[in-house]
Amino acid sequence: MTTTTPRKPRKAPRQARAKATVEAILEATAHILVDEGVERLSTNRVAQVAGVSIGSLYQYFPNKEALVLALLERHVSKMLGLLSKHATELIGAPMEDAVTSYVRVVLETHQIAPRLHHVLTLQAIDLDLSALADWEAQARKMVQGYLETRRDDIVPDDLEMAAFVLVHSVEAVVHRAIIKEDDVAAIPWDRLEKELKALILRYLLSETPG
Amino acid sequence: MTTTTPRKPRKAPRQARAKATVEAILEATAHILVDEGVERLSTNRVAQVAGVSIGSLYQYFPNKEALVLALLERHVSKMLGLLSKHATELIGAPMEDAVTSYVRVVLETHQIAPRLHHVLTLQAIDLDLSALADWEAQARKMVQGYLETRRDDIVPDDLEMAAFVLVHSVEAVVHRAIIKEDDVAAIPWDRLEKELKALILRYLLSETPG
Amino acid sequence: MTTTTPRKPRKAPRQARAKATVEAILEATAHILVDEGVERLSTNRVAQVAGVSIGSLYQYFPNKEALVLALLERHVSKMLGLLSKHATELIGAPMEDAVTSYVRVVLETHQIAPRLHHVLTLQAIDLDLSALADWEAQARKMVQGYLETRRDDIVPDDLEMAAFVLVHSVEAVVHRAIIKEDDVAAIPWDRLEKELKALILRYLLSETPG
Amino acid sequence: MTTTTPRKPRKAPRQARAKATVEAILEATAHILVDEGVERLSTNRVAQVAGVSIGSLYQYFPNKEALVLALLERHVSKMLGLLSKHATELIGAPMEDAVTSYVRVVLETHQIAPRLHHVLTLQAIDLDLSALADWEAQARKMVQGYLETRRDDIVPDDLEMAAFVLVHSVEAVVHRAIIKEDDVAAIPWDRLEKELKALILRYLLSETPG
DNA sequence: AATGAATGAGACTTCATTCAT
DNA sequence: GATGAATGAAGTCTCATTCAT
């Protein structure tokens, strides 16, 4: 299942006009992905929706995958931006603040573009795109790094495992919460945040009772 | 994204030969899905791999989606089987035993056919098939039901939310653990089980410290 | 310039209907090649002219090259048929009879389908198809074989070189003669035959004068 | 197969820079033709390889054919140059010298740019370009002219036919010899020359034996 | 003169599905 | 029941050519 298909953009747009074209193409891609579904994503349709000729599309993207990849990379880069913005807050912060900060970052990353996030996530797996895996690795590394600074206060021994459990628990719960609601506005973000903080803090700080 | 395509098998195979045909078709579908990827799944290819004519395939399945659906339903039915088998153990069991039992069920469901599970999960979302959602609903209902019998011993108030958090945390962590390892055997299942039990029990039974 | 594109027919037609389809496709290919030119040869056009759907074409031929190759192989096989039919006459025949026979074979091979022959020749080179090279090799081998049986009567020492010169001289002259005339009938075949026999016999049997 | 597309260069380059541009374009064309194959010859690619914008290419050449034509005309003009340079030697020369001279001219023309010669030859036919036909006509005329001055010493009656046979025999044998060898350097030019001289002289001067 | 962005016809090819045998 | 030939819509992608800057 290893592909040798090129996925990188063909050439960077130099003129302003070209930049607008690329922008229109990516927006159209996102639009179709979110509102019409992957199965409707075809290069022809993207070009049509973008109001651009199919030839122009192929000037900048070698194939359909490259469109999705470009979109994914933009998205992940925004996610990583949020992560690194808050990363400094964590260092040396008391446990509760650090956890609050982390949960909020995850909630925020999912609010950048919730429906696009969902679709891109699936595509990343289907197309074997690593950008998202990079994000996860980054998050795990950061969490594990923090846990190591608090090793003495923490119950779990295996910090790698602990980071793995935490990152994916939080990620999954948030993700499902968003998918569950058709209307993103309806999600009880505050309660979700509270609950996730409880989940994490108890896992890290309490001995198993009983 | 809502389809009106029929997805149910056309007619049940009555003769033994027919049963074998259907079996071969589904096996071929699974094989292609797992070993070659969704993008290679075509009805013609399935028929070829199954050693059956394309006409025969359409005798039993009205379209391509029906293949995936049938496979998914089989799989989910196995998962539900495991769940209900253990369901009785849970009722009235002490908290620790109940949690152990639940975590084991989830681990077992993921071991039925790990790679197929992964692919089907993605397809279920892409094709908007509800079978998997059914499974999740079932699991949530069961967990929530159990929590209600223990309401007094439990810290979280909102049991629906608690069930949601638990089910998806466990599900996600197990799922990622399986995907992570190319060599499935290499996963430290016992440690994973221990860690998940700690996560759940502390969440349910400990007050947030600090 | 080495290609890995498949060129062999996809599957052999089993039913009579399918055989007719394949036949129609190849005839259409030949027709387009001869009457409209290579640049007009497209799979769509072939299907259209053959009165067959494009899908049917691709059931039997993996791509455009395969069409040309199939046609070429049929043609070359006819040419080789003529060659081997006369091959026996040559063995042990007196020089003049053998030469007569050879020149006639070449003339005949070019009359099987003169215009198609011309186009296929070019395509064989462009597409790097070896079928025609096989024919030439065969012809050279046969001629050289005969020359060896007459080594004592023959002036040239290097029989490989002599065969090379003979085969390509005769081939080229005949080929150009056919191309030259738009009206194929107008070619003075008998005089051409006489002249080529003279060319060969003098080359083989006379010492260079002067 | 008759085209009405203009094939002549659009305007002659007046400045030195423009001359360099045209030169680069033609060199790129030749390069692609020889090293990548006709199917890879696209105007965009030529421009790219030439390090010139596609717009500039169309400033000097009205279409793709014009590129090939320009190249062909340059090549044929070199060939004609060789021919006319030796033409004077032939007049009144003794038969053997004349033949030597002619064979050498043909060998030389094929050594100008053997691989390009090969490709251009094919293209000339495909695109129905007459430049090469002009060369052949010229060569035939010259040879026939010489033969007429020697009519009394010569065996063949029909001098037009004799010239036809000679020109195409020599041409074909030399051409195939070059194609046959991957490495042009490996061709036994001297033996080829000797053999072709023998072929011609015997044909012209010896009665058919036997 | 030169640039390169944009165009779109059209080529190739796949694949879900139907239907005659 | 089964077969496999046939279909054609639809998708991917290229490339000759134009034109605004």
JSON list of N, CA, C and O in Angstrom, two decimals, chain D residues 158-199:
[
{"chain": "D", "resi": 158, "resn": "ASP", "atom": "N", "xyz": [17.46, 1.05, -67.71]},
{"chain": "D", "resi": 158, "resn": "ASP", "atom": "CA", "xyz": [16.57, 2.06, -67.13]},
{"chain": "D", "resi": 158, "resn": "ASP", "atom": "C", "xyz": [17.30, 2.82, -66.04]},
{"chain": "D", "resi": 158, "resn": "ASP", "atom": "O", "xyz": [17.37, 2.38, -64.89]},
{"chain": "D", "resi": 159, "resn": "LEU", "atom": "N", "xyz": [17.83, 3.96, -66.38]},
{"chain": "D", "resi": 159, "resn": "LEU", "atom": "CA", "xyz": [18.68, 4.67, -65.43]},
{"chain": "D", "resi": 159, "resn": "LEU", "atom": "C", "xyz": [17.90, 5.24, -64.25]},
{"chain": "D", "resi": 159, "resn": "LEU", "atom": "O", "xyz": [18.43, 5.40, -63.16]},
{"chain": "D", "resi": 160, "resn": "GLU", "atom": "N", "xyz": [16.65, 5.58, -64.48]},
{"chain": "D", "resi": 160, "resn": "GLU", "atom": "CA", "xyz": [15.84, 6.10, -63.38]},
{"chain": "D", "resi": 160, "resn": "GLU", "atom": "C", "xyz": [15.69, 5.00, -62.33]},
{"chain": "D", "resi": 160, "resn": "GLU", "atom": "O", "xyz": [15.89, 5.23, -61.14]},
{"chain": "D", "resi": 161, "resn": "MET", "atom": "N", "xyz": [15.34, 3.82, -62.84]},
{"chain": "D", "resi": 161, "resn": "MET", "atom": "CA", "xyz": [15.20, 2.68, -61.93]},
{"chain": "D", "resi": 161, "resn": "MET", "atom": "C", "xyz": [16.53, 2.37, -61.24]},
{"chain": "D", "resi": 161, "resn": "MET", "atom": "O", "xyz": [16.57, 2.12, -60.04]},
{"chain": "D", "resi": 162, "resn": "ALA", "atom": "N", "xyz": [17.59, 2.42, -61.98]},
{"chain": "D", "resi": 162, "resn": "ALA", "atom": "CA", "xyz": [18.90, 2.12, -61.39]},
{"chain": "D", "resi": 162, "resn": "ALA", "atom": "C", "xyz": [19.24, 3.11, -60.28]},
{"chain": "D", "resi": 162, "resn": "ALA", "atom": "O", "xyz": [19.70, 2.73, -59.20]},
{"chain": "D", "resi": 163, "resn": "ALA", "atom": "N", "xyz": [18.99, 4.37, -60.55]},
{"chain": "D", "resi": 163, "resn": "ALA", "atom": "CA", "xyz": [19.27, 5.39, -59.53]},
{"chain": "D", "resi": 163, "resn": "ALA", "atom": "C", "xyz": [18.42, 5.14, -58.29]},
{"chain": "D", "resi": 163, "resn": "ALA", "atom": "O", "xyz": [18.89, 5.23, -57.15]},
{"chain": "D", "resi": 164, "resn": "PHE", "atom": "N", "xyz": [17.16, 4.81, -58.54]},
{"chain": "D", "resi": 164, "resn": "PHE", "atom": "CA", "xyz": [16.25, 4.53, -57.44]},
{"chain": "D", "resi": 164, "resn": "PHE", "atom": "C", "xyz": [16.78, 3.39, -56.58]},
{"chain": "D", "resi": 164, "resn": "PHE", "atom": "O", "xyz": [16.86, 3.49, -55.35]},
{"chain": "D", "resi": 165, "resn": "VAL", "atom": "N", "xyz": [17.14, 2.32, -57.24]},
{"chain": "D", "resi": 165, "resn": "VAL", "atom": "CA", "xyz": [17.65, 1.14, -56.52]},
{"chain": "D", "resi": 165, "resn": "VAL", "atom": "C", "xyz": [18.91, 1.49, -55.75]},
{"chain": "D", "resi": 165, "resn": "VAL", "atom": "O", "xyz": [19.05, 1.16, -54.56]},
{"chain": "D", "resi": 166, "resn": "LEU", "atom": "N", "xyz": [19.81, 2.19, -56.40]},
{"chain": "D", "resi": 166, "resn": "LEU", "atom": "CA", "xyz": [21.07, 2.52, -55.75]},
{"chain": "D", "resi": 166, "resn": "LEU", "atom": "C", "xyz": [20.89, 3.41, -54.53]},
{"chain": "D", "resi": 166, "resn": "LEU", "atom": "O", "xyz": [21.38, 3.11, -53.44]},
{"chain": "D", "resi": 167, "resn": "VAL", "atom": "N", "xyz": [20.21, 4.50, -54.76]},
{"chain": "D", "resi": 167, "resn": "VAL", "atom": "CA", "xyz": [20.07, 5.47, -53.67]},
{"chain": "D", "resi": 167, "resn": "VAL", "atom": "C", "xyz": [19.43, 4.83, -52.45]},
{"chain": "D", "resi": 167, "resn": "VAL", "atom": "O", "xyz": [19.92, 4.99, -51.33]},
{"chain": "D", "resi": 168, "resn": "HIS", "atom": "N", "xyz": [18.36, 4.08, -52.69]},
{"chain": "D", "resi": 168, "resn": "HIS", "atom": "CA", "xyz": [17.66, 3.54, -51.53]},
{"chain": "D", "resi": 168, "resn": "HIS", "atom": "C", "xyz": [18.38, 2.35, -50.89]},
{"chain": "D", "resi": 168, "resn": "HIS", "atom": "O", "xyz": [18.29, 2.15, -49.68]},
{"chain": "D", "resi": 169, "resn": "SER", "atom": "N", "xyz": [19.08, 1.58, -51.70]},
{"chain": "D", "resi": 169, "resn": "SER", "atom": "CA", "xyz": [19.87, 0.50, -51.11]},
{"chain": "D", "resi": 169, "resn": "SER", "atom": "C", "xyz": [20.92, 1.06, -50.17]},
{"chain": "D", "resi": 169, "resn": "SER", "atom": "O", "xyz": [21.02, 0.67, -49.00]},
{"chain": "D", "resi": 170, "resn": "VAL", "atom": "N", "xyz": [21.68, 1.98, -50.67]},
{"chain": "D", "resi": 170, "resn": "VAL", "atom": "CA", "xyz": [22.77, 2.54, -49.88]},
{"chain": "D", "resi": 170, "resn": "VAL", "atom": "C", "xyz": [22.23, 3.21, -48.63]},
{"chain": "D", "resi": 170, "resn": "VAL", "atom": "O", "xyz": [22.67, 2.97, -47.51]},
{"chain": "D", "resi": 171, "resn": "GLU", "atom": "N", "xyz": [21.23, 4.06, -48.87]},
{"chain": "D", "resi": 171, "resn": "GLU", "atom": "CA", "xyz": [20.60, 4.76, -47.75]},
{"chain": "D", "resi": 171, "resn": "GLU", "atom": "C", "xyz": [20.15, 3.78, -46.66]},
{"chain": "D", "resi": 171, "resn": "GLU", "atom": "O", "xyz": [20.46, 3.95, -45.47]},
{"chain": "D", "resi": 172, "resn": "ALA", "atom": "N", "xyz": [19.42, 2.75, -47.06]},
{"chain": "D", "resi": 172, "resn": "ALA", "atom": "CA", "xyz": [18.83, 1.84, -46.08]},
{"chain": "D", "resi": 172, "resn": "ALA", "atom": "C", "xyz": [19.91, 1.07, -45.32]},
{"chain": "D", "resi": 172, "resn": "ALA", "atom": "O", "xyz": [19.85, 0.93, -44.11]},
{"chain": "D", "resi": 173, "resn": "VAL", "atom": "N", "xyz": [20.89, 0.58, -46.07]},
{"chain": "D", "resi": 173, "resn": "VAL", "atom": "CA", "xyz": [21.91, -0.23, -45.40]},
{"chain": "D", "resi": 173, "resn": "VAL", "atom": "C", "xyz": [22.65, 0.61, -44.37]},
{"chain": "D", "resi": 173, "resn": "VAL", "atom": "O", "xyz": [22.88, 0.18, -43.23]},
{"chain": "D", "resi": 174, "resn": "VAL", "atom": "N", "xyz": [22.99, 1.83, -44.75]},
{"chain": "D", "resi": 174, "resn": "VAL", "atom": "CA", "xyz": [23.70, 2.70, -43.81]},
{"chain": "D", "resi": 174, "resn": "VAL", "atom": "C", "xyz": [22.81, 3.01, -42.60]},
{"chain": "D", "resi": 174, "resn": "VAL", "atom": "O", "xyz": [23.23, 2.93, -41.45]},
{"chain": "D", "resi": 175, "resn": "HIS", "atom": "N", "xyz": [21.57, 3.33, -42.88]},
{"chain": "D", "resi": 175, "resn": "HIS", "atom": "CA", "xyz": [20.65, 3.69, -41.81]},
{"chain": "D", "resi": 175, "resn": "HIS", "atom": "C", "xyz": [20.48, 2.53, -40.81]},
{"chain": "D", "resi": 175, "resn": "HIS", "atom": "O", "xyz": [20.57, 2.72, -39.60]},
{"chain": "D", "resi": 176, "resn": "ARG", "atom": "N", "xyz": [20.24, 1.36, -41.33]},
{"chain": "D", "resi": 176, "resn": "ARG", "atom": "CA", "xyz": [20.05, 0.22, -40.43]},
{"chain": "D", "resi": 176, "resn": "ARG", "atom": "C", "xyz": [21.31, -0.08, -39.64]},
{"chain": "D", "resi": 176, "resn": "ARG", "atom": "O", "xyz": [21.25, -0.49, -38.48]},
{"chain": "D", "resi": 177, "resn": "ALA", "atom": "N", "xyz": [22.45, 0.10, -40.28]},
{"chain": "D", "resi": 177, "resn": "ALA", "atom": "CA", "xyz": [23.70, -0.18, -39.58]},
{"chain": "D", "resi": 177, "resn": "ALA", "atom": "C", "xyz": [23.81, 0.73, -38.35]},
{"chain": "D", "resi": 177, "resn": "ALA", "atom": "O", "xyz": [24.21, 0.29, -37.27]},
{"chain": "D", "resi": 178, "resn": "ILE", "atom": "N", "xyz": [23.39, 1.97, -38.51]},
{"chain": "D", "resi": 178, "resn": "ILE", "atom": "CA", "xyz": [23.48, 2.90, -37.39]},
{"chain": "D", "resi": 178, "resn": "ILE", "atom": "C", "xyz": [22.49, 2.56, -36.31]},
{"chain": "D", "resi": 178, "resn": "ILE", "atom": "O", "xyz": [22.79, 2.58, -35.11]},
{"chain": "D", "resi": 179, "resn": "ILE", "atom": "N", "xyz": [21.28, 2.25, -36.73]},
{"chain": "D", "resi": 179, "resn": "ILE", "atom": "CA", "xyz": [20.27, 1.91, -35.74]},
{"chain": "D", "resi": 179, "resn": "ILE", "atom": "C", "xyz": [20.65, 0.67, -34.97]},
{"chain": "D", "resi": 179, "resn": "ILE", "atom": "O", "xyz": [20.46, 0.55, -33.77]},
{"chain": "D", "resi": 180, "resn": "LYS", "atom": "N", "xyz": [21.21, -0.28, -35.70]},
{"chain": "D", "resi": 180, "resn": "LYS", "atom": "CA", "xyz": [21.54, -1.56, -35.10]},
{"chain": "D", "resi": 180, "resn": "LYS", "atom": "C", "xyz": [22.49, -1.41, -33.92]},
{"chain": "D", "resi": 180, "resn": "LYS", "atom": "O", "xyz": [22.29, -2.01, -32.86]},
{"chain": "D", "resi": 181, "resn": "GLU", "atom": "N", "xyz": [23.51, -0.61, -34.12]},
{"chain": "D", "resi": 181, "resn": "GLU", "atom": "CA", "xyz": [24.49, -0.42, -33.06]},
{"chain": "D", "resi": 181, "resn": "GLU", "atom": "C", "xyz": [23.99, 0.62, -32.07]},
{"chain": "D", "resi": 181, "resn": "GLU", "atom": "O", "xyz": [23.63, 1.72, -32.46]},
{"chain": "D", "resi": 182, "resn": "ASP", "atom": "N", "xyz": [24.03, 0.27, -30.82]},
{"chain": "D", "resi": 182, "resn": "ASP", "atom": "CA", "xyz": [23.70, 1.30, -29.84]},
{"chain": "D", "resi": 182, "resn": "ASP", "atom": "C", "xyz": [24.80, 2.34, -29.83]},
{"chain": "D", "resi": 182, "resn": "ASP", "atom": "O", "xyz": [24.56, 3.53, -29.77]},
{"chain": "D", "resi": 183, "resn": "ASP", "atom": "N", "xyz": [25.99, 1.82, -29.97]},
{"chain": "D", "resi": 183, "resn": "ASP", "atom": "CA", "xyz": [27.15, 2.70, -29.93]},
{"chain": "D", "resi": 183, "resn": "ASP", "atom": "C", "xyz": [27.62, 2.98, -31.36]},
{"chain": "D", "resi": 183, "resn": "ASP", "atom": "O", "xyz": [28.15, 2.11, -32.05]},
{"chain": "D", "resi": 184, "resn": "VAL", "atom": "N", "xyz": [27.42, 4.22, -31.76]},
{"chain": "D", "resi": 184, "resn": "VAL", "atom": "CA", "xyz": [27.75, 4.60, -33.13]},
{"chain": "D", "resi": 184, "resn": "VAL", "atom": "C", "xyz": [29.22, 4.32, -33.43]},
{"chain": "D", "resi": 184, "resn": "VAL", "atom": "O", "xyz": [29.59, 3.97, -34.56]},
{"chain": "D", "resi": 185, "resn": "ALA", "atom": "N", "xyz": [30.03, 4.47, -32.42]},
{"chain": "D", "resi": 185, "resn": "ALA", "atom": "CA", "xyz": [31.48, 4.29, -32.60]},
{"chain": "D", "resi": 185, "resn": "ALA", "atom": "C", "xyz": [31.82, 2.86, -33.02]},
{"chain": "D", "resi": 185, "resn": "ALA", "atom": "O", "xyz": [32.85, 2.61, -33.64]},
{"chain": "D", "resi": 186, "resn": "ALA", "atom": "N", "xyz": [30.94, 1.93, -32.69]},
{"chain": "D", "resi": 186, "resn": "ALA", "atom": "CA", "xyz": [31.25, 0.52, -32.92]},
{"chain": "D", "resi": 186, "resn": "ALA", "atom": "C", "xyz": [31.03, 0.08, -34.37]},
{"chain": "D", "resi": 186, "resn": "ALA", "atom": "O", "xyz": [31.39, -1.04, -34.74]},
{"chain": "D", "resi": 187, "resn": "ILE", "atom": "N", "xyz": [30.46, 0.96, -35.16]},
{"chain": "D", "resi": 187, "resn": "ILE", "atom": "CA", "xyz": [30.14, 0.55, -36.54]},
{"chain": "D", "resi": 187, "resn": "ILE", "atom": "C", "xyz": [31.41, 0.43, -37.39]},
{"chain": "D", "resi": 187, "resn": "ILE", "atom": "O", "xyz": [32.24, 1.33, -37.41]},
{"chain": "D", "resi": 188, "resn": "PRO", "atom": "N", "xyz": [31.53, -0.69, -38.11]},
{"chain": "D", "resi": 188, "resn": "PRO", "atom": "CA", "xyz": [32.71, -0.90, -38.97]},
{"chain": "D", "resi": 188, "resn": "PRO", "atom": "C", "xyz": [32.54, -0.14, -40.28]},
{"chain": "D", "resi": 188, "resn": "PRO", "atom": "O", "xyz": [32.26, -0.73, -41.32]},
{"chain": "D", "resi": 189, "resn": "TRP", "atom": "N", "xyz": [32.73, 1.18, -40.17]},
{"chain": "D", "resi": 189, "resn": "TRP", "atom": "CA", "xyz": [32.46, 2.05, -41.33]},
{"chain": "D", "resi": 189, "resn": "TRP", "atom": "C", "xyz": [33.22, 1.63, -42.57]},
{"chain": "D", "resi": 189, "resn": "TRP", "atom": "O", "xyz": [32.69, 1.68, -43.69]},
{"chain": "D", "resi": 190, "resn": "ASP", "atom": "N", "xyz": [34.46, 1.22, -42.38]},
{"chain": "D", "resi": 190, "resn": "ASP", "atom": "CA", "xyz": [35.28, 0.90, -43.55]},
{"chain": "D", "resi": 190, "resn": "ASP", "atom": "C", "xyz": [34.76, -0.33, -44.28]},
{"chain": "D", "resi": 190, "resn": "ASP", "atom": "O", "xyz": [34.69, -0.36, -45.51]},
{"chain": "D", "resi": 191, "resn": "ARG", "atom": "N", "xyz": [34.35, -1.33, -43.49]},
{"chain": "D", "resi": 191, "resn": "ARG", "atom": "CA", "xyz": [33.85, -2.53, -44.15]},
{"chain": "D", "resi": 191, "resn": "ARG", "atom": "C", "xyz": [32.52, -2.26, -44.84]},
{"chain": "D", "resi": 191, "resn": "ARG", "atom": "O", "xyz": [32.23, -2.77, -45.91]},
{"chain": "D", "resi": 192, "resn": "LEU", "atom": "N", "xyz": [31.73, -1.43, -44.18]},
{"chain": "D", "resi": 192, "resn": "LEU", "atom": "CA", "xyz": [30.45, -1.05, -44.78]},
{"chain": "D", "resi": 192, "resn": "LEU", "atom": "C", "xyz": [30.70, -0.34, -46.11]},
{"chain": "D", "resi": 192, "resn": "LEU", "atom": "O", "xyz": [30.04, -0.64, -47.13]},
{"chain": "D", "resi": 193, "resn": "GLU", "atom": "N", "xyz": [31.64, 0.56, -46.09]},
{"chain": "D", "resi": 193, "resn": "GLU", "atom": "CA", "xyz": [31.96, 1.32, -47.31]},
{"chain": "D", "resi": 193, "resn": "GLU", "atom": "C", "xyz": [32.40, 0.37, -48.43]},
{"chain": "D", "resi": 193, "resn": "GLU", "atom": "O", "xyz": [31.93, 0.46, -49.56]},
{"chain": "D", "resi": 194, "resn": "LYS", "atom": "N", "xyz": [33.27, -0.53, -48.07]},
{"chain": "D", "resi": 194, "resn": "LYS", "atom": "CA", "xyz": [33.80, -1.48, -49.06]},
{"chain": "D", "resi": 194, "resn": "LYS", "atom": "C", "xyz": [32.65, -2.30, -49.67]},
{"chain": "D", "resi": 194, "resn": "LYS", "atom": "O", "xyz": [32.56, -2.48, -50.89]},
{"chain": "D", "resi": 195, "resn": "GLU", "atom": "N", "xyz": [31.79, -2.77, -48.80]},
{"chain": "D", "resi": 195, "resn": "GLU", "atom": "CA", "xyz": [30.71, -3.64, -49.24]},
{"chain": "D", "resi": 195, "resn": "GLU", "atom": "C", "xyz": [29.72, -2.90, -50.14]},
{"chain": "D", "resi": 195, "resn": "GLU", "atom": "O", "xyz": [29.24, -3.44, -51.14]},
{"chain": "D", "resi": 196, "resn": "LEU", "atom": "N", "xyz": [29.43, -1.67, -49.76]},
{"chain": "D", "resi": 196, "resn": "LEU", "atom": "CA", "xyz": [28.47, -0.91, -50.56]},
{"chain": "D", "resi": 196, "resn": "LEU", "atom": "C", "xyz": [29.05, -0.57, -51.93]},
{"chain": "D", "resi": 196, "resn": "LEU", "atom": "O", "xyz": [28.34, -0.58, -52.94]},
{"chain": "D", "resi": 197, "resn": "LYS", "atom": "N", "xyz": [30.35, -0.29, -51.94]},
{"chain": "D", "resi": 197, "resn": "LYS", "atom": "CA", "xyz": [30.99, -0.03, -53.23]},
{"chain": "D", "resi": 197, "resn": "LYS", "atom": "C", "xyz": [30.92, -1.26, -54.11]},
{"chain": "D", "resi": 197, "resn": "LYS", "atom": "O", "xyz": [30.61, -1.18, -55.32]},
{"chain": "D", "resi": 198, "resn": "ALA", "atom": "N", "xyz": [31.16, -2.41, -53.51]},
{"chain": "D", "resi": 198, "resn": "ALA", "atom": "CA", "xyz": [31.06, -3.65, -54.27]},
{"chain": "D", "resi": 198, "resn": "ALA", "atom": "C", "xyz": [29.65, -3.83, -54.82]},
{"chain": "D", "resi": 198, "resn": "ALA", "atom": "O", "xyz": [29.44, -4.14, -56.00]},
{"chain": "D", "resi": 199, "resn": "LEU", "atom": "N", "xyz": [28.68, -3.61, -53.96]},
{"chain": "D", "resi": 199, "resn": "LEU", "atom": "CA", "xyz": [27.28, -3.76, -54.37]},
{"chain": "D", "resi": 199, "resn": "LEU", "atom": "C", "xyz": [26.97, -2.90, -55.59]},
{"chain": "D", "resi": 199, "resn": "LEU", "atom": "O", "xyz": [26.42, -3.37, -56.59]}
]
